[in-house]
Short mmCIF file of C-alpha atoms in Angstrom, two decimals:
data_model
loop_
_atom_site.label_atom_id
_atom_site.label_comp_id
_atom_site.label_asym_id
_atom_site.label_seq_id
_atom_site.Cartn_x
_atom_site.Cartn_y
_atom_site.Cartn_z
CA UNK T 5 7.95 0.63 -21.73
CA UNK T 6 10.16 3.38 -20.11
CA UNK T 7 10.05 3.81 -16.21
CA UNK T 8 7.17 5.46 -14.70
CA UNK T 9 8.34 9.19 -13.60
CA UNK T 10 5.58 10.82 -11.16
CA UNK T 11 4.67 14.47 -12.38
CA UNK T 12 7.07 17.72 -11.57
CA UNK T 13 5.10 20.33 -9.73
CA UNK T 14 5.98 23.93 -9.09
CA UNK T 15 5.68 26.15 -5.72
CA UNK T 16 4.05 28.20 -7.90
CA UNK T 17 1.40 25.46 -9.06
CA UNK T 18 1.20 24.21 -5.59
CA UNK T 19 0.16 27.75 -4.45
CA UNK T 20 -2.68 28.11 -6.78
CA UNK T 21 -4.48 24.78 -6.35
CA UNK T 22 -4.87 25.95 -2.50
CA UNK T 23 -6.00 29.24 -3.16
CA UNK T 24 -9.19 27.71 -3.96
CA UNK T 25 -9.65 25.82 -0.90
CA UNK T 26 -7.63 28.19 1.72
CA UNK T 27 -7.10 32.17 2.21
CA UNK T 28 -3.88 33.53 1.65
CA UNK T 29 -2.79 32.81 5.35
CA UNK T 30 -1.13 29.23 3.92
CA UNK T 31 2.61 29.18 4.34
CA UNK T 32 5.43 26.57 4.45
CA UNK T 33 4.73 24.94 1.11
CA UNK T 34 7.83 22.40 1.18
CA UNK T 35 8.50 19.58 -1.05
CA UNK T 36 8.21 16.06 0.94
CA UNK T 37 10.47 12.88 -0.01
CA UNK T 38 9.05 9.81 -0.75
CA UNK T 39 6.06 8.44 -2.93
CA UNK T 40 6.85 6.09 -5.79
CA UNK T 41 3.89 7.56 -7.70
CA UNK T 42 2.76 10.66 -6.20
CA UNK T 43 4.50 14.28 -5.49
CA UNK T 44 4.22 15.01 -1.95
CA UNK T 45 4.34 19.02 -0.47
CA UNK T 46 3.34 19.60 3.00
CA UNK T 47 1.90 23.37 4.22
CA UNK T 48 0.76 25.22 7.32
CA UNK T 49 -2.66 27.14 7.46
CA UNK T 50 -3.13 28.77 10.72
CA UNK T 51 -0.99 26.43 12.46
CA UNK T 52 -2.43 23.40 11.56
CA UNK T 53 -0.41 20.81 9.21
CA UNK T 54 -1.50 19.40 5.58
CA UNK T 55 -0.36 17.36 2.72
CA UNK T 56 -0.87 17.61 -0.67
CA UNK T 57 -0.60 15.36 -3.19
CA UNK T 58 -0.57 15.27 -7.11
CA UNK T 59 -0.56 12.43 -9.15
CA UNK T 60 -1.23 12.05 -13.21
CA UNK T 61 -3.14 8.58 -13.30
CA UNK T 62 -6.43 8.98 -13.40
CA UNK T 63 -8.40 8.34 -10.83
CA UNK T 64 -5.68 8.01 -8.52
CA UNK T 65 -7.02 9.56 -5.54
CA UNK T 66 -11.06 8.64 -5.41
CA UNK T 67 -11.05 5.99 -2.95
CA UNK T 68 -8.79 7.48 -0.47
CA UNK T 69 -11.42 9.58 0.71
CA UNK T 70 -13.74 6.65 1.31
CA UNK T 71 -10.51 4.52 3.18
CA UNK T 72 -9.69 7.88 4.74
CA UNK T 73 -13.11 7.91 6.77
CA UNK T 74 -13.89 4.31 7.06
CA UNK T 75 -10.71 3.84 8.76
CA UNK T 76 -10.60 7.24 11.33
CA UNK T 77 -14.27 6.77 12.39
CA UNK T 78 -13.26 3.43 13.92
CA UNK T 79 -10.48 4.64 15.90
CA UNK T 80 -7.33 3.74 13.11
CA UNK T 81 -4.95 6.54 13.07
CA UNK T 82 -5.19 7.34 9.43
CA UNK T 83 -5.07 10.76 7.52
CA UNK T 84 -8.70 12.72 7.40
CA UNK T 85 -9.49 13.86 3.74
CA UNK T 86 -10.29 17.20 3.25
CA UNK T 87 -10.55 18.25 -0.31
CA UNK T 88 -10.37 16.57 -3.91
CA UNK T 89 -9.54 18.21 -7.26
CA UNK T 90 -7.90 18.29 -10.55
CA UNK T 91 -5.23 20.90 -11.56
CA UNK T 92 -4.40 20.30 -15.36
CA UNK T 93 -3.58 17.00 -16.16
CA UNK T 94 -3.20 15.85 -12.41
CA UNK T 95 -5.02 15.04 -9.91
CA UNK T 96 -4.51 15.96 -6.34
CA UNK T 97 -5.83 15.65 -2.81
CA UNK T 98 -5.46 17.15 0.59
CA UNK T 99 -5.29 15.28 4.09
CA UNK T 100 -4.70 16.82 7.21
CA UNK T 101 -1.02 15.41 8.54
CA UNK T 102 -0.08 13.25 10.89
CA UNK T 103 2.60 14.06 13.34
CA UNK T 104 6.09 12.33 13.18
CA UNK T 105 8.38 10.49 11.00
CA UNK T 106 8.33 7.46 8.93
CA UNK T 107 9.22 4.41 11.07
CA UNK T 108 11.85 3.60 9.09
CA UNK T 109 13.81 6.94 10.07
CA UNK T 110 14.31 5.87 13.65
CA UNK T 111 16.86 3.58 15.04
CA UNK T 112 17.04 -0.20 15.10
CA UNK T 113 15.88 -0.40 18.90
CA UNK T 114 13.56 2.07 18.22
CA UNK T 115 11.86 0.26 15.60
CA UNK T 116 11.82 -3.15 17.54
CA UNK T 117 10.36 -1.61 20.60
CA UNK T 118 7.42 -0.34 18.54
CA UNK T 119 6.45 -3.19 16.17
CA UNK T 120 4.31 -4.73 18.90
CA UNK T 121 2.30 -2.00 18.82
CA UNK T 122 2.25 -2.01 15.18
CA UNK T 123 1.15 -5.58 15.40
CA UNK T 124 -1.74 -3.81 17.35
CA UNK T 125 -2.68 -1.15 14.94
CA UNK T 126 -2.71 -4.12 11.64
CA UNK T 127 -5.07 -6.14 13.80
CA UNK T 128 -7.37 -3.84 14.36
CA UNK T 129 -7.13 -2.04 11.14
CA UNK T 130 -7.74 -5.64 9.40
CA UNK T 131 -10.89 -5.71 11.20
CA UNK T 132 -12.81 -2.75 10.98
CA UNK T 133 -16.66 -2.96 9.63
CA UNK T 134 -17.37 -2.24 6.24
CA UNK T 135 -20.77 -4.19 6.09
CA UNK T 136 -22.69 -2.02 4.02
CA UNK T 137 -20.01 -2.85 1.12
CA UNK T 138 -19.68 -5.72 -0.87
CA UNK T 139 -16.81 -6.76 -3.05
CA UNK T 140 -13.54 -7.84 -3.41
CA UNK T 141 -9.80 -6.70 -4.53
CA UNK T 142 -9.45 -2.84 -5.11
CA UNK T 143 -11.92 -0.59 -3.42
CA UNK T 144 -13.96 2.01 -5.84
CA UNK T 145 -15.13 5.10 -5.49
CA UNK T 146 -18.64 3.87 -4.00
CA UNK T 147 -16.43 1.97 -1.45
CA UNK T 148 -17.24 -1.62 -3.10
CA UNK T 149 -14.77 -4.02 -4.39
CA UNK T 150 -14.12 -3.70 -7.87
CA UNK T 151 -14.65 -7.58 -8.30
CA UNK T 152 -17.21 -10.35 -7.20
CA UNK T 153 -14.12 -12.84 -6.01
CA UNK T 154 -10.61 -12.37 -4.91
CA UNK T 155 -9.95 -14.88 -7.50
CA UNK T 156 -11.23 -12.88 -10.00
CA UNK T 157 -9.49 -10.22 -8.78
CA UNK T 158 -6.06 -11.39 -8.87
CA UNK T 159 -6.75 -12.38 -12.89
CA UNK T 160 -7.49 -8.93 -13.83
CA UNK T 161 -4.68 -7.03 -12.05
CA UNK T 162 -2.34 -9.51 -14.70
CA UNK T 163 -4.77 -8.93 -17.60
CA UNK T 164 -2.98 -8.10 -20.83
CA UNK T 165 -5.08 -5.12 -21.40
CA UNK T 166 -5.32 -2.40 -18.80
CA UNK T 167 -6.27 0.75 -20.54
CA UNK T 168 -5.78 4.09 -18.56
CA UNK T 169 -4.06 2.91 -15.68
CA UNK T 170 -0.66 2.62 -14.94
CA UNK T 171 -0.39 -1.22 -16.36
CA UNK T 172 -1.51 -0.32 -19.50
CA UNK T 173 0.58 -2.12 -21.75
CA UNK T 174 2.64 -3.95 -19.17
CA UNK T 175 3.25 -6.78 -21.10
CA UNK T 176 6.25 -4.86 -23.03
CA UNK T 177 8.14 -5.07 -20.01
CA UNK T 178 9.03 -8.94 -21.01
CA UNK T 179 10.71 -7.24 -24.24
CA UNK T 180 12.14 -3.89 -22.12
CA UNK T 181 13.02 -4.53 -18.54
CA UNK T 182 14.47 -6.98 -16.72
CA UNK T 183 10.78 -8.52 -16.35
CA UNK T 184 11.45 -12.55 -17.40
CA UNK T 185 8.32 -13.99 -18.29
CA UNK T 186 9.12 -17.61 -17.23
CA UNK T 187 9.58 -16.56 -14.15
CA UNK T 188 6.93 -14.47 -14.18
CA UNK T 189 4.19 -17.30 -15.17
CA UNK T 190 6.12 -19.69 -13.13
CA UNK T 191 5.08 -17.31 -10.15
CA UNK T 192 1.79 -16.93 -11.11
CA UNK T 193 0.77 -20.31 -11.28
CA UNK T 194 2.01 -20.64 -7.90
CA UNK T 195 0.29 -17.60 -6.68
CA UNK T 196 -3.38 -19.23 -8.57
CA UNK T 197 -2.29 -22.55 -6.47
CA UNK T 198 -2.18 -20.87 -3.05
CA UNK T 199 -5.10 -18.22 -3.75
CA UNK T 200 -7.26 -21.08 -3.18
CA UNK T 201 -6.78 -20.63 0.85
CA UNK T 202 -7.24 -17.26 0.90
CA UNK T 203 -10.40 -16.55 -1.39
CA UNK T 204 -13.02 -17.34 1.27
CA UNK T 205 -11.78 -14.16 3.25
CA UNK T 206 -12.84 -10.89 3.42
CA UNK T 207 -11.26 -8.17 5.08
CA UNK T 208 -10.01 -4.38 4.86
CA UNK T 209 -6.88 -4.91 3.56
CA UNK T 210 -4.34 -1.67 3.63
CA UNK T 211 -2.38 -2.83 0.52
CA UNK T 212 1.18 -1.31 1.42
CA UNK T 213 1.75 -1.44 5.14
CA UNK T 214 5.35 -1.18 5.92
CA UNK T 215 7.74 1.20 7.70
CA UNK T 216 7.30 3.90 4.82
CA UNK T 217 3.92 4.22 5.41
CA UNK T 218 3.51 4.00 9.07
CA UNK T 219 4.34 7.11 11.01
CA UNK T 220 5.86 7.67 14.85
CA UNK T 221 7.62 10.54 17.04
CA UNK T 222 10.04 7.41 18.22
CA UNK T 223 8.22 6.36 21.25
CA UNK T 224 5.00 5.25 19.82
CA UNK T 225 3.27 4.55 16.60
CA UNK T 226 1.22 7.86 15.59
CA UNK T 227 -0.84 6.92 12.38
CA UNK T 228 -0.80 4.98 9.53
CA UNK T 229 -0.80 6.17 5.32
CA UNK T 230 -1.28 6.19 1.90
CA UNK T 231 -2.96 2.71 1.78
CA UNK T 232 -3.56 0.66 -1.30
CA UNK T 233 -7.22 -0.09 -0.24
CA UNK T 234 -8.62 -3.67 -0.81
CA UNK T 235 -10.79 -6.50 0.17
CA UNK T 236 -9.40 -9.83 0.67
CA UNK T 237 -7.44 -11.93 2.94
CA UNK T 238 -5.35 -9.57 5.64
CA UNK T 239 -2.73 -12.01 5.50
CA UNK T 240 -1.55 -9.88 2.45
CA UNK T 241 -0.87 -6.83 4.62
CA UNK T 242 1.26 -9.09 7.23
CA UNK T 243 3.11 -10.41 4.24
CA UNK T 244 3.97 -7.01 3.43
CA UNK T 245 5.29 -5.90 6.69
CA UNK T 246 6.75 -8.72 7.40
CA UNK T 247 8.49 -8.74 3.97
CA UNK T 248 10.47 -5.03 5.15
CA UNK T 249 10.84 -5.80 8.50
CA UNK T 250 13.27 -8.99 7.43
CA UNK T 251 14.86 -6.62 4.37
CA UNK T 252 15.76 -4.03 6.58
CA UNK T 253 15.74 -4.76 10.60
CA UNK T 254 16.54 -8.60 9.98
CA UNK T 255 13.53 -9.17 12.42
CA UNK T 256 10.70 -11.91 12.42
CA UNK T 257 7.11 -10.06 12.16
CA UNK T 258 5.02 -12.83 11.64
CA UNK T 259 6.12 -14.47 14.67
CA UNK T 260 5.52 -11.82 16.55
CA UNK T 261 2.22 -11.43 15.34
CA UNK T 262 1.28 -14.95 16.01
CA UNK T 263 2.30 -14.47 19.78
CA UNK T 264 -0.12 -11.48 19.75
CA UNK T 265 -2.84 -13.54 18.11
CA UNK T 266 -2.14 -16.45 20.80
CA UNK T 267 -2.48 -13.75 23.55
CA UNK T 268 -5.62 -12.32 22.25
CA UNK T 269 -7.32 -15.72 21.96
CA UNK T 270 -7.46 -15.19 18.18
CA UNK T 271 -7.20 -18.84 15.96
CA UNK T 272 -6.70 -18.26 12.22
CA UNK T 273 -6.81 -21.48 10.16
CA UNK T 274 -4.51 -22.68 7.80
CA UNK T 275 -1.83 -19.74 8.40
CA UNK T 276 1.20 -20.87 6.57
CA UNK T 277 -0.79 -21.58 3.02
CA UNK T 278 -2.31 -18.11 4.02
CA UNK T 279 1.02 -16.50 4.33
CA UNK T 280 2.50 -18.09 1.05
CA UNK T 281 -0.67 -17.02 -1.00
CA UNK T 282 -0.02 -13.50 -0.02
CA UNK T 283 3.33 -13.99 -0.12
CA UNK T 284 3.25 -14.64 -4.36
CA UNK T 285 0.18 -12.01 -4.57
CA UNK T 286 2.59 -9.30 -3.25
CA UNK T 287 5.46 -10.61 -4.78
CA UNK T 288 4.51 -10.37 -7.93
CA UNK T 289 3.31 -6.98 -7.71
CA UNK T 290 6.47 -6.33 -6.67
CA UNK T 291 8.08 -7.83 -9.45
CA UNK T 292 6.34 -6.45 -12.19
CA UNK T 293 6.66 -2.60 -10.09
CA UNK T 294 10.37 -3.20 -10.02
CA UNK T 295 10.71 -3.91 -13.84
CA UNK T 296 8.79 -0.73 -14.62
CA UNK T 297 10.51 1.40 -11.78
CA UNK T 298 13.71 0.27 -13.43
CA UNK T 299 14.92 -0.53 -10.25
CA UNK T 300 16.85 -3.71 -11.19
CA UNK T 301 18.81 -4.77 -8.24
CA UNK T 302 15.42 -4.91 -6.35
CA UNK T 303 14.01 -7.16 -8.74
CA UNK T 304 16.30 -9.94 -8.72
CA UNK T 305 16.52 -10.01 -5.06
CA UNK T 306 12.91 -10.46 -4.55
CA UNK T 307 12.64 -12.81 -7.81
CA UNK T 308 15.20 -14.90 -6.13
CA UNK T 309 13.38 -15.16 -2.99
CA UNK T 310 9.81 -15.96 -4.61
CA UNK T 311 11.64 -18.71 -6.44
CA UNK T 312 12.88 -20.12 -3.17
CA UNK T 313 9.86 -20.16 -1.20
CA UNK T 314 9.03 -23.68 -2.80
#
């Protein structure tokens, strides 16, 4: 299995998908770095600031609408969805933009003076009310889980068989990448193990909150993106975050977000075989994301540390 490359877009293409949502007054189309998966232009109509993103998996973008308005209505700063399409073979979408920079950009003190207050924002965003859905693991279209347990949903993200998404035939990544299936299976076992203490949870879970995906103008924290949408356990958000904060500011997140819990009177049972479930469930998405990215070096650091953790 070769390495996932996301789509090449032109100006040119760019231009015409927005002529049939906006007049001719749309100016400074420019290309925007980042997105594993998805290519990312930003524009201006009538002074107002938008993304735009394309993307050739299908269905890539139909949730993000429901996340989008679930999230903003209860006071999360998260991009508003405003239109959906397709535009040949891709699929795109258009958010309005939020102001400022990736976290990551800004300097180490910077960061460390606002990850309390991105402590803040994952609390509350764990939390919101999504009572008229039911569901767990990946969140369709109708804003439901795709599966009836988190159990259940953690065996079909590894299923062999995958067809039309971008796992579909992941298993020839033990024969073409650096993807070793005994460590792979060794993981997963361990991962099935801790599940156990996380399955009777459900909450909104972002699915890729970390400095990449959390925006600021350097003082304070001014919205959050691109989630991964799921229901489950929200320890698997803090494992993310926590997970980049160590990699790349050498800094202790989950102890800071137990002193904020302690402050706000919050008690959350059995928090370390919480942590370690989510701990394997992102890991091994990692892992197998890695091996297809080709991105090698990234691989064996993180297999390394998932071997360690017992």
């Amino acid at each position: 299995m070769a390495a996932y490359i996301k789509p090449t877009v032109e100006i040119s293409e760019v231009k015409a998908v927005l002529r049939k949502h906006f007049s001719s007054d749309v100016t400074a189309i420019t290309p925007l770095e980042g997105g594993n998966i998805s290519t990312v232009f930003s524009f201006t109509f009538f002074d107002k600031e938008y993304i735009i993103k394309f993307c050739d998996l299908a269905r890539s973008f139909e949730t993000e609408k429901f996340i989008s308005n679930l999230l903003s209505s209860q006071g999360i700063p998260f991009a508003r969805c405003v239109e959906l399409g397709n535009f040949k073979s891709l699929n795109y979408l258009i958010s309005e933009k939020i102001a400022g920079q990736i976290l990551n950009s800004f300097s180490f003190e910077q960061q460390q003076r606002m990850l309390p207050e991105v402590i803040q924002i994952l609390t509350r965003m764990n939390q919101v009310k999504s009572e008229t859905t039911k569901g767990y693991g990946t969140i369709n279209s109708s804003g439901d889980g795709t599966y009836h347990s988190w159990r259940e949903h953690i065996i079909a993200t590894y299923a062999e068989e995958q067809e039309d998404s971008f796992w579909e035939g992941w298993h020839s990544l033990f024969k073409t990448s650096c993807l070793e299936k005994d460590v792979f299976d060794e993981c997963y076992n361990r991962l099935l193990a801790y599940s156990t203490y996380n399955e009777p949870y459900r909450f909104f879970i972002h699915g890729d909150f970390h400095q990449y995906n959390i925006l600021s103008d350097g003082q304070r924290i001014t919205g959050v993106i691109d989630s991964n949408g799921k229901y489950g356990d929200f320890f698997i958000d803090l494992a993310t975050l926590d997970w980049h904060i160590k990699t790349h500011l050498k800094l202790d997140a989950v102890q800071i977000y137990q002193d904020y819990q302690q402050e706000m009177g919050i008690t959350i049972p059995n928090f370390e075989e919480r942590l370690m479930g989510a701990k394997y469930y992102n890991g091994l998405i990692g892992l197998r994301f890695y091996a297809k990215m080709g991105w090698n070096d990234a691989y064996y650091e993180l297999r390394d540390e998932l071997l360690s953790l017992i």
